[in-house]
CSV table of N, CA and C in Angstrom, one decimal:
chain,number,residue,atom,x,y,z
A,24,THR,N,82.0,103.8,82.5
A,24,THR,CA,81.6,104.5,83.5
A,24,THR,C,81.8,104.4,85.1
A,25,PRO,N,82.6,105.7,85.6
A,25,PRO,CA,82.9,105.6,87.2
A,25,PRO,C,82.0,104.6,87.2
A,26,ASP,N,80.7,104.3,87.5
A,26,ASP,CA,80.2,103.7,88.7
A,26,ASP,C,80.6,102.3,88.0
A,27,ILE,N,81.0,101.9,86.9
A,27,ILE,CA,81.4,100.3,86.5
A,27,ILE,C,82.8,100.3,87.4
A,28,PHE,N,83.6,101.4,86.7
A,28,PHE,CA,85.1,101.1,87.1
A,28,PHE,C,84.9,100.9,88.9
A,29,GLU,N,84.1,101.7,89.8
A,29,GLU,CA,84.4,101.7,90.8
A,29,GLU,C,84.2,100.1,91.5
A,30,LYS,N,83.0,99.3,90.5
A,30,LYS,CA,82.4,98.1,90.9
A,30,LYS,C,83.7,97.2,90.6
A,31,GLU,N,84.4,97.2,89.6
A,31,GLU,CA,85.1,96.7,89.4
A,31,GLU,C,86.7,96.6,89.9
A,32,MET,N,87.0,97.7,90.7
A,32,MET,CA,88.0,98.1,91.7
A,32,MET,C,87.0,97.2,93.1
A,33,LYS,N,86.3,97.3,93.1
A,33,LYS,CA,85.8,96.9,94.5
A,33,LYS,C,85.7,94.9,94.6
A,34,PHE,N,85.4,94.8,93.3
A,34,PHE,CA,85.7,93.5,93.4
A,34,PHE,C,86.7,92.7,93.3
A,35,LEU,N,88.2,93.3,93.0
A,35,LEU,CA,89.4,92.9,93.2
A,35,LEU,C,89.5,93.3,94.1
A,36,TYR,N,89.2,94.4,95.2
A,36,TYR,CA,89.8,94.7,96.2
A,36,TYR,C,89.0,93.1,97.3
A,37,ASP,N,87.8,93.3,97.0
A,37,ASP,CA,87.2,92.5,97.9
A,37,ASP,C,88.1,91.1,97.8
A,38,ASN,N,88.4,90.3,96.5
A,38,ASN,CA,89.2,89.2,96.4
A,38,ASN,C,90.2,89.1,96.7
A,39,ASP,N,90.9,90.3,97.0
A,39,ASP,CA,92.4,90.4,98.0
A,39,ASP,C,93.5,90.4,96.0
A,40,PHE,N,93.0,91.0,95.2
A,40,PHE,CA,93.8,91.7,94.4
A,40,PHE,C,94.8,92.5,94.5
A,41,HIS,N,95.9,92.8,94.0
A,41,HIS,CA,97.0,93.6,94.2
A,41,HIS,C,97.3,94.5,93.1
A,42,SER,N,97.0,95.7,92.7
A,42,SER,CA,98.0,96.5,91.6
A,42,SER,C,99.3,96.5,91.9
A,43,ILE,N,99.6,96.2,90.4
A,43,ILE,CA,101.5,96.3,90.7
A,43,ILE,C,101.6,97.4,89.3
A,44,SER,N,102.5,97.6,89.1
A,44,SER,CA,103.4,98.7,88.3
A,44,SER,C,103.4,97.9,86.9
A,45,THR,N,103.3,98.9,86.1
A,45,THR,CA,103.7,98.1,84.8
A,45,THR,C,105.0,97.3,84.6
A,46,THR,N,106.1,98.4,85.2
A,46,THR,CA,107.9,98.1,85.5
A,46,THR,C,107.6,96.5,86.1
A,47,GLU,N,106.8,96.2,87.2
A,47,GLU,CA,107.1,94.9,88.0
A,47,GLU,C,106.6,94.0,86.9
A,48,TYR,N,105.4,94.2,86.4
A,48,TYR,CA,104.5,93.1,85.0
A,48,TYR,C,106.0,92.5,84.5
A,49,ILE,N,106.5,93.8,83.7
A,49,ILE,CA,107.4,93.3,82.4
A,49,ILE,C,108.7,92.5,83.1
A,50,ASN,N,109.3,93.3,84.5
A,50,ASN,CA,110.3,92.4,85.1
A,50,ASN,C,109.8,90.9,85.4
A,51,TYR,N,108.8,90.9,85.5
A,51,TYR,CA,108.6,89.2,86.1
A,51,TYR,C,108.4,88.4,84.5
A,52,LEU,N,107.6,89.3,83.3
A,52,LEU,CA,107.7,88.7,82.3
A,52,LEU,C,109.3,88.2,81.6
A,53,LYS,N,109.7,88.7,81.8
A,53,LYS,CA,111.7,88.9,81.6
A,53,LYS,C,112.2,87.8,82.0
A,54,THR,N,111.7,87.6,83.7
A,54,THR,CA,112.5,86.7,84.7
A,54,THR,C,111.7,85.9,85.2
A,55,GLY,N,110.3,86.0,85.1
A,55,GLY,CA,109.7,84.7,85.4
A,55,GLY,C,109.7,84.8,86.9
A,56,LYS,N,110.2,85.9,87.9
A,56,LYS,CA,110.1,86.3,89.2
A,56,LYS,C,109.4,87.2,89.7
A,57,SER,N,108.7,87.1,90.9
A,57,SER,CA,108.3,88.2,91.6
A,57,SER,C,108.2,88.4,93.0
A,58,ASP,N,107.9,89.1,93.4
A,58,ASP,CA,107.3,89.5,95.2
A,58,ASP,C,106.2,89.6,95.1
A,59,PHE,N,105.1,89.3,94.5
A,59,PHE,CA,104.0,89.5,94.2
A,59,PHE,C,103.3,88.2,93.7
A,60,ASN,N,101.7,88.0,93.9
A,60,ASN,CA,101.1,86.6,93.6
A,60,ASN,C,100.8,86.8,92.2
A,61,ILE,N,101.4,86.6,91.1
A,61,ILE,CA,101.2,86.9,89.3
A,61,ILE,C,99.4,86.6,89.5
A,62,ASN,N,98.9,85.5,90.3
A,62,ASN,CA,97.7,85.2,90.0
A,62,ASN,C,96.4,86.5,90.7
A,63,LYS,N,97.1,87.1,91.4
A,63,LYS,CA,96.4,88.0,92.7
A,63,LYS,C,96.6,89.7,92.0
A,64,SER,N,97.4,89.6,90.8
A,64,SER,CA,97.8,90.8,90.8
A,64,SER,C,97.5,91.6,89.1
A,65,PHE,N,97.4,92.9,89.1
A,65,PHE,CA,96.9,93.2,88.0
A,65,PHE,C,97.5,94.6,87.9
A,66,ILE,N,97.2,94.7,86.9
A,66,ILE,CA,97.9,96.6,85.8
A,66,ILE,C,97.3,97.6,85.7
A,67,ILE,N,96.9,98.4,85.8
A,67,ILE,CA,96.1,99.0,85.5
A,67,ILE,C,96.5,100.8,84.7
A,68,THR,N,96.6,100.9,83.2
A,68,THR,CA,97.1,102.0,82.4
A,68,THR,C,95.6,102.8,82.0
A,69,PHE,N,96.5,104.3,82.1
A,69,PHE,CA,95.4,105.0,81.7
A,69,PHE,C,96.4,106.0,80.6
A,70,ASP,N,95.7,106.5,79.0
A,70,ASP,CA,96.0,106.7,78.0
A,70,ASP,C,96.3,108.9,78.3
A,71,ASP,N,97.2,109.4,77.7
A,71,ASP,CA,97.1,110.8,77.4
A,71,ASP,C,96.9,111.8,78.4
A,72,GLY,N,96.1,111.2,79.1
A,72,GLY,CA,96.2,112.2,80.6
A,72,GLY,C,95.1,113.3,80.7
A,73,TYR,N,94.2,112.4,80.1
A,73,TYR,CA,92.8,113.3,80.3
A,73,TYR,C,92.4,113.6,81.9
A,74,GLU,N,91.8,115.0,82.1
A,74,GLU,CA,91.2,115.1,83.5
A,74,GLU,C,90.3,114.2,84.2
A,75,SER,N,89.5,113.7,83.2
A,75,SER,CA,88.4,112.8,83.6
A,75,SER,C,89.5,111.5,84.7
A,76,GLN,N,90.1,111.0,83.9
A,76,GLN,CA,91.4,110.2,84.7
A,76,GLN,C,91.4,110.6,86.2
A,77,TYR,N,91.7,112.0,86.4
A,77,TYR,CA,91.9,112.4,87.7
A,77,TYR,C,90.6,112.5,88.3
A,78,ILE,N,89.7,112.8,87.8
A,78,ILE,CA,88.3,113.2,88.7
A,78,ILE,C,87.5,111.8,88.8
A,79,ASN,N,87.7,110.7,88.1
A,79,ASN,CA,86.9,109.5,87.9
A,79,ASN,C,87.8,108.3,88.2
A,80,ALA,N,88.9,108.2,88.2
A,80,ALA,CA,89.6,107.0,88.5
A,80,ALA,C,90.5,107.3,89.5
A,81,PHE,N,90.8,108.4,89.6
A,81,PHE,CA,91.9,108.1,90.6
A,81,PHE,C,91.3,108.8,92.5
A,82,PRO,N,90.3,108.9,92.3
A,82,PRO,CA,90.1,108.7,93.5
A,82,PRO,C,89.7,107.2,93.9
A,83,ILE,N,89.0,106.3,93.1
A,83,ILE,CA,88.9,105.4,93.1
A,83,ILE,C,89.8,104.2,93.5
A,84,LEU,N,91.1,104.2,92.7
A,84,LEU,CA,92.3,103.7,93.2
A,84,LEU,C,92.6,103.9,94.5
A,85,LYS,N,92.7,105.3,95.0
A,85,LYS,CA,93.3,105.9,95.8
A,85,LYS,C,92.6,105.5,97.4
A,86,LYS,N,90.9,104.8,96.7
A,86,LYS,CA,89.5,104.5,97.7
A,86,LYS,C,90.5,103.2,98.0
A,87,TYR,N,90.7,102.4,97.6
A,87,TYR,CA,90.9,100.7,97.3
A,87,TYR,C,92.7,100.4,97.6
A,88,GLY,N,93.4,101.4,97.5
A,88,GLY,CA,94.8,101.6,97.8
A,88,GLY,C,95.7,101.2,96.6
A,89,PHE,N,95.3,101.3,95.5
A,89,PHE,CA,95.5,101.0,94.2
A,89,PHE,C,96.6,101.8,93.2
A,90,THR,N,97.2,101.1,92.6
A,90,THR,CA,97.8,102.2,91.7
A,90,THR,C,97.8,102.1,90.2
A,91,GLY,N,97.8,102.8,89.6
A,91,GLY,CA,97.9,103.0,88.2
A,91,GLY,C,99.4,103.8,87.6
A,92,THR,N,99.3,103.0,86.2
A,92,THR,CA,100.3,104.2,85.5
A,92,THR,C,99.4,105.0,84.8
A,93,PHE,N,99.5,106.2,84.7
A,93,PHE,CA,99.1,107.0,83.3
A,93,PHE,C,100.1,107.9,82.7
A,94,PHE,N,99.8,107.3,81.1
A,94,PHE,CA,100.8,107.4,80.1
A,94,PHE,C,100.3,108.9,79.4
A,95,ILE,N,101.1,110.0,79.5
A,95,ILE,CA,100.9,111.4,79.4
A,95,ILE,C,101.7,112.3,78.3
A,96,TYR,N,101.2,112.6,77.5
A,96,TYR,CA,101.8,113.0,76.2
A,96,TYR,C,101.7,115.2,76.6
A,97,TYR,N,102.8,115.4,77.2
A,97,TYR,CA,103.6,116.8,77.9
A,97,TYR,C,102.2,117.8,77.2
A,98,ASP,N,102.3,117.8,75.7
A,98,ASP,CA,101.5,119.2,75.1
A,98,ASP,C,100.2,119.3,75.7
A,99,CYS,N,99.8,118.1,76.2
A,99,CYS,CA,98.2,118.2,76.7
A,99,CYS,C,97.9,119.3,78.1
A,100,ILE,N,99.2,118.6,78.9
A,100,ILE,CA,99.1,119.4,80.2
A,100,ILE,C,99.1,121.1,80.0
A,101,ASP,N,98.2,121.2,81.0
A,101,ASP,CA,98.2,122.6,81.0
A,101,ASP,C,97.6,123.5,80.1
A,102,LYS,N,97.1,122.7,79.0
A,102,LYS,CA,96.5,123.6,77.8
A,102,LYS,C,95.1,123.4,77.6
A,103,TYR,N,94.5,121.9,77.7
A,103,TYR,CA,93.6,121.9,76.7
A,103,TYR,C,92.8,121.7,78.2
A,104,PRO,N,91.3,122.0,78.0
A,104,PRO,CA,90.1,121.9,79.3
A,104,PRO,C,90.7,120.9,79.4
A,105,ALA,N,90.3,119.9,78.5
A,105,ALA,CA,89.7,118.3,79.0
A,105,ALA,C,90.8,117.2,79.5
A,106,CYS,N,92.3,118.1,79.5
A,106,CYS,CA,93.7,117.7,79.9
A,106,CYS,C,94.2,117.8,81.3
A,107,MET,N,94.6,117.1,81.9
A,107,MET,CA,95.2,117.2,83.5
A,107,MET,C,96.1,118.5,83.3
A,108,SER,N,95.7,119.0,84.2
A,108,SER,CA,97.0,120.3,84.9
A,108,SER,C,98.1,119.6,85.6
A,109,SER,N,99.5,120.2,85.4
A,109,SER,CA,100.2,119.9,86.1
A,109,SER,C,100.1,119.7,87.8
A,110,VAL,N,99.7,120.3,88.3
A,110,VAL,CA,99.0,120.3,89.8
A,110,VAL,C,98.1,118.8,90.0
A,111,GLN,N,97.5,118.6,88.9
A,111,GLN,CA,96.9,117.3,89.4
A,111,GLN,C,98.0,116.1,88.8
A,112,ILE,N,98.9,116.2,87.9
A,112,ILE,CA,99.6,115.2,87.8
A,112,ILE,C,100.6,114.8,88.7
A,113,LYS,N,101.2,116.1,89.5
A,113,LYS,CA,102.2,116.3,90.6
A,113,LYS,C,101.1,115.2,91.7
A,114,ASP,N,99.9,115.3,92.0
A,114,ASP,CA,98.7,115.1,92.6
A,114,ASP,C,98.9,113.5,92.6
A,115,LEU,N,98.6,113.0,91.6
A,115,LEU,CA,98.9,111.8,91.0
A,115,LEU,C,100.2,111.1,91.7
A,116,ALA,N,101.4,111.6,91.4
A,116,ALA,CA,102.6,111.1,91.6
A,116,ALA,C,102.5,111.3,93.2
A,117,ALA,N,102.4,112.3,94.0
A,117,ALA,CA,102.5,112.3,95.5
A,117,ALA,C,101.6,111.1,96.3
A,118,ASN,N,100.6,110.5,95.6
A,118,ASN,CA,99.8,109.7,95.7
A,118,ASN,C,100.1,108.3,95.2
A,119,ASN,N,100.9,107.8,95.0
A,119,ASN,CA,101.6,106.3,94.8
A,119,ASN,C,101.0,105.8,93.3
A,120,MET,N,100.7,106.7,92.3
A,120,MET,CA,100.4,106.6,91.0
A,120,MET,C,102.2,106.9,90.4
A,121,LYS,N,101.9,106.4,89.1
A,121,LYS,CA,103.0,105.9,88.4
A,121,LYS,C,102.2,107.1,87.0
A,122,ILE,N,103.8,107.9,86.6
A,122,ILE,CA,103.3,108.4,85.4
A,122,ILE,C,104.6,107.8,84.2
A,123,GLY,N,103.9,107.9,82.9
A,123,GLY,CA,105.1,107.2,81.8
A,123,GLY,C,104.7,108.1,80.5
A,124,ASN,N,105.7,107.8,79.3
A,124,ASN,CA,105.8,108.6,78.7
A,124,ASN,C,105.2,108.2,77.1
A,125,HIS,N,104.4,109.1,77.0
A,125,HIS,CA,103.4,109.1,75.7
A,125,HIS,C,104.0,110.0,74.1
A,126,THR,N,104.9,110.6,74.0
A,126,THR,CA,105.3,111.6,73.2
A,126,THR,C,105.0,112.7,73.9
A,127,THR,N,105.5,113.8,73.3
A,127,THR,CA,105.4,115.2,73.7
A,127,THR,C,104.1,115.9,73.1
A,128,HIS,N,103.5,115.5,71.8
A,128,HIS,CA,102.5,115.8,70.9
A,128,HIS,C,101.7,114.6,70.7
A,129,HIS,N,101.6,113.7,70.9
A,129,HIS,CA,100.7,112.1,70.7
A,129,HIS,C,101.0,111.9,69.6
A,130,ALA,N,101.9,111.8,69.1
A,130,ALA,CA,102.7,112.1,67.6
A,130,ALA,C,102.3,110.5,67.1
A,131,TYR,N,101.9,110.7,65.7
A,131,TYR,CA,101.4,109.1,65.2
A,131,TYR,C,102.7,109.1,64.2
A,132,LEU,N,103.7,107.8,65.4
A,132,LEU,CA,105.1,108.1,64.7
A,132,LEU,C,105.7,107.4,63.9
A,133,PRO,N,104.7,106.3,62.9
A,133,PRO,CA,105.4,105.9,62.0
A,133,PRO,C,105.4,107.2,60.7
A,134,LYS,N,105.1,108.1,60.6
A,134,LYS,CA,104.8,108.9,59.5
A,134,LYS,C,106.3,110.2,59.8
A,135,TYR,N,107.1,109.9,61.2
A,135,TYR,CA,107.9,111.0,61.2
A,135,TYR,C,109.1,110.4,60.9
A,136,SER,N,110.0,111.5,60.7
A,136,SER,CA,111.4,111.2,60.8
A,136,SER,C,112.3,110.8,62.0
A,137,ASP,N,113.2,110.0,61.7
A,137,ASP,CA,113.9,109.2,63.1
A,137,ASP,C,114.1,110.5,64.0
A,138,LYS,N,114.5,111.8,64.0
A,138,LYS,CA,115.0,112.6,64.7
A,138,LYS,C,113.6,113.2,65.2
A,139,ILE,N,112.9,113.1,64.2
A,139,ILE,CA,111.6,113.8,65.3
A,139,ILE,C,110.9,112.7,66.0
A,140,ILE,N,110.9,111.7,65.7
A,140,ILE,CA,110.5,110.6,66.9
A,140,ILE,C,111.4,110.4,68.2
A,141,ARG,N,112.6,110.5,67.9
A,141,ARG,CA,113.5,111.1,69.0
A,141,ARG,C,113.2,112.1,70.0
A,142,ASP,N,113.1,113.0,69.4
A,142,ASP,CA,112.7,114.6,70.0
A,142,ASP,C,111.4,114.7,70.5
A,143,GLU,N,110.5,113.5,70.1
A,143,GLU,CA,109.0,113.5,70.9
A,143,GLU,C,109.1,112.2,72.0
A,144,ILE,N,110.0,111.7,72.0
A,144,ILE,CA,110.1,110.8,72.9
A,144,ILE,C,111.0,111.2,74.1
A,145,LEU,N,112.2,111.6,73.6
A,145,LEU,CA,113.3,112.2,74.9
A,145,LEU,C,112.6,113.9,75.3
A,146,ILE,N,112.3,114.6,74.5
A,146,ILE,CA,111.8,115.5,75.3
A,146,ILE,C,110.6,115.7,76.5
A,147,ASN,N,109.9,114.4,76.0
A,147,ASN,CA,108.3,114.0,76.8
A,147,ASN,C,108.9,113.4,78.1
A,148,LYS,N,110.2,112.7,77.8
A,148,LYS,CA,110.2,112.4,79.5
A,148,LYS,C,111.1,113.3,80.1
A,149,GLN,N,111.9,113.9,79.4
A,149,GLN,CA,112.4,115.0,80.2
A,149,GLN,C,111.3,115.9,81.0
A,150,LYS,N,110.5,116.2,80.4
A,150,LYS,CA,109.5,117.0,80.7
A,150,LYS,C,108.4,116.8,82.3
A,151,ILE,N,108.4,115.2,81.9
A,151,ILE,CA,108.0,114.6,82.9
A,151,ILE,C,108.5,114.6,84.0
A,152,ILE,N,110.0,113.9,83.6
A,152,ILE,CA,110.8,113.9,85.0
A,152,ILE,C,111.1,115.3,85.9
A,153,ASN,N,111.2,116.4,85.1
A,153,ASN,CA,111.1,117.5,85.9
A,153,ASN,C,109.8,118.1,86.5
A,154,LEU,N,108.6,117.3,86.2
A,154,LEU,CA,107.7,117.7,86.5
A,154,LEU,C,107.6,116.8,87.9
A,155,VAL,N,107.3,115.8,87.8
A,155,VAL,CA,107.3,114.7,89.0
A,155,VAL,C,108.5,113.9,90.2
A,156,GLY,N,109.3,114.0,89.0
A,156,GLY,CA,110.6,113.4,89.6
A,156,GLY,C,110.8,112.2,88.9
A,157,THR,N,112.4,111.3,89.0
A,157,THR,CA,112.6,110.4,88.5
A,157,THR,C,111.8,108.7,89.0
A,158,SER,N,111.6,108.9,90.4
A,158,SER,CA,110.7,107.7,91.1
A,158,SER,C,109.6,107.7,90.9
A,159,SER,N,108.7,108.6,90.4
A,159,SER,CA,106.8,108.7,90.0
A,159,SER,C,106.7,108.3,88.4
A,160,VAL,N,108.3,108.0,87.4
A,160,VAL,CA,108.1,107.9,86.1
A,160,VAL,C,108.2,106.5,85.7
A,161,GLU,N,107.8,105.7,85.5
A,161,GLU,CA,108.0,104.2,85.0
A,161,GLU,C,109.1,104.6,83.5
A,162,ASN,N,109.7,103.5,83.6
A,162,ASN,CA,110.5,103.2,82.4
A,162,ASN,C,109.9,102.7,81.3
A,163,ILE,N,108.8,103.1,81.7
A,163,ILE,CA,107.6,102.1,80.2
A,163,ILE,C,107.5,103.3,79.1
A,164,PHE,N,107.5,103.4,77.5
A,164,PHE,CA,106.9,103.4,76.7
A,164,PHE,C,105.7,103.0,76.1
A,165,VAL,N,104.6,104.1,76.0
A,165,VAL,CA,103.5,103.7,75.1
A,165,VAL,C,103.5,104.4,73.9
A,166,TYR,N,103.2,103.4,73.0
A,166,TYR,CA,102.9,104.0,71.3
A,166,TYR,C,101.8,104.6,71.3
A,167,PRO,N,101.7,106.0,70.9
A,167,PRO,CA,100.4,106.6,70.5
A,167,PRO,C,99.9,105.8,69.6
A,168,TYR,N,98.6,105.9,69.4
A,168,TYR,CA,98.0,105.4,68.9
A,168,TYR,C,98.0,103.8,68.9
A,169,GLY,N,99.2,103.1,69.5
A,169,GLY,CA,99.6,102.0,69.3
A,169,GLY,C,100.2,101.8,68.0
A,170,ALA,N,100.5,102.2,67.2
A,170,ALA,CA,101.4,102.3,66.2
A,170,ALA,C,103.1,102.3,66.4
A,171,THR,N,103.8,101.4,65.8
A,171,THR,CA,105.4,101.2,65.2
A,171,THR,C,105.4,100.1,64.4
A,172,ASP,N,106.4,100.5,64.4
A,172,ASP,CA,107.4,99.5,63.1
A,172,ASP,C,108.8,99.0,63.6
A,173,GLN,N,109.4,98.2,63.1
A,173,GLN,CA,110.7,97.8,63.7
A,173,GLN,C,111.0,99.0,63.6
A,174,ARG,N,111.4,99.9,63.0
A,174,ARG,CA,112.1,101.1,63.4
A,174,ARG,C,112.4,102.0,64.3
A,175,ILE,N,110.9,101.8,64.8
A,175,ILE,CA,110.3,102.7,65.6
A,175,ILE,C,110.6,101.7,66.5
A,176,LYS,N,110.5,100.7,66.9
A,176,LYS,CA,111.0,99.9,68.2
A,176,LYS,C,112.3,100.0,68.4
A,177,ASP,N,113.3,100.0,67.3
A,177,ASP,CA,114.6,100.2,67.4
A,177,ASP,C,114.7,101.4,68.2
A,178,ILE,N,114.2,102.7,67.9
A,178,ILE,CA,114.6,103.7,68.3
A,178,ILE,C,114.1,104.3,69.6
A,179,VAL,N,113.2,102.9,70.2
A,179,VAL,CA,112.4,103.4,71.6
A,179,VAL,C,113.6,102.4,72.5
A,180,LYS,N,114.0,101.3,71.8
A,180,LYS,CA,115.6,100.4,72.6
A,180,LYS,C,116.2,100.9,72.4
A,181,SER,N,116.8,102.2,71.8
A,181,SER,CA,118.0,103.0,72.2
A,181,SER,C,117.3,103.8,73.1
A,182,PHE,N,116.7,103.8,74.3
A,182,PHE,CA,116.6,104.8,75.1
A,182,PHE,C,116.4,104.0,76.0
A,183,ASP,N,116.8,102.9,75.9
A,183,ASP,CA,117.1,102.2,77.2
A,183,ASP,C,115.4,101.7,78.0
A,184,TYR,N,114.5,101.6,77.8
A,184,TYR,CA,113.4,101.6,78.1
A,184,TYR,C,113.3,99.9,79.0
A,185,GLU,N,112.5,99.6,79.6
A,185,GLU,CA,112.2,98.7,80.1
A,185,GLU,C,111.5,98.2,79.7
A,186,GLY,N,110.3,98.7,79.1
A,186,GLY,CA,109.4,97.8,77.8
A,186,GLY,C,108.8,98.9,77.3
A,187,ALA,N,107.6,98.2,76.5
A,187,ALA,CA,107.1,99.3,75.6
A,187,ALA,C,105.7,98.7,75.4
A,188,ILE,N,104.5,99.4,75.3
A,188,ILE,CA,103.2,99.3,75.0
A,188,ILE,C,102.9,99.5,73.8
A,189,GLY,N,102.0,98.6,72.9
A,189,GLY,CA,101.4,99.2,71.8
A,189,GLY,C,100.5,98.3,71.8
A,190,VAL,N,99.4,98.2,70.4
A,190,VAL,CA,98.1,97.4,70.2
A,190,VAL,C,98.6,96.4,69.0
A,191,LEU,N,98.3,95.3,69.3
A,191,LEU,CA,98.7,94.4,68.2
A,191,LEU,C,97.3,94.5,67.3
A,192,GLY,N,97.6,94.7,65.8
A,192,GLY,CA,96.5,94.6,64.7
A,192,GLY,C,96.4,96.3,64.3
A,193,VAL,N,97.0,96.9,65.0
A,193,VAL,CA,97.3,98.5,64.6
A,193,VAL,C,97.7,98.5,63.0
A,194,LYS,N,97.2,99.1,62.3
A,194,LYS,CA,97.5,99.2,60.7
A,194,LYS,C,98.6,100.4,60.8
A,195,ASN,N,99.8,100.9,59.8
A,195,ASN,CA,100.3,102.0,60.0
A,195,ASN,C,99.4,102.8,58.5
A,196,LYS,N,99.4,103.9,58.8
A,196,LYS,CA,98.9,104.8,58.0
A,196,LYS,C,99.6,105.2,57.0
């Protein structure tokens, strides 16, 4: 709930924790080096681009000076009442939030051909960049539903992402 989220962010703030981007964390995992105290840092991510994230979480993040990454599927934007508008996403980016790729249609990738997977990833990334600019876009990919396999990982890797995020234990349908 927003109240619990507020308490969690206040706790982190009161205890001198700092938010870092997903890219900063992945670079730390790759190199073991950072410009931040890893023991006092956290990342926070949001999936899909729901308006409730903008209404409830974004003001709290701003209040405490934290940043988050919002992994958005573009087909949701300006289309469904539960989803953020392009104006809201631009506002996130203008206020130090990061935007990440989550495919164009929130596709369950294991059931699609290589071409469709490539299109889902590439088109979404380009539309997000066109909306908010490259400086606000994290070069990280999040697998919709957390679902992936080696074929999909290879496709994602071919796009030179810094990293990709999934969910352990997801069974492919």
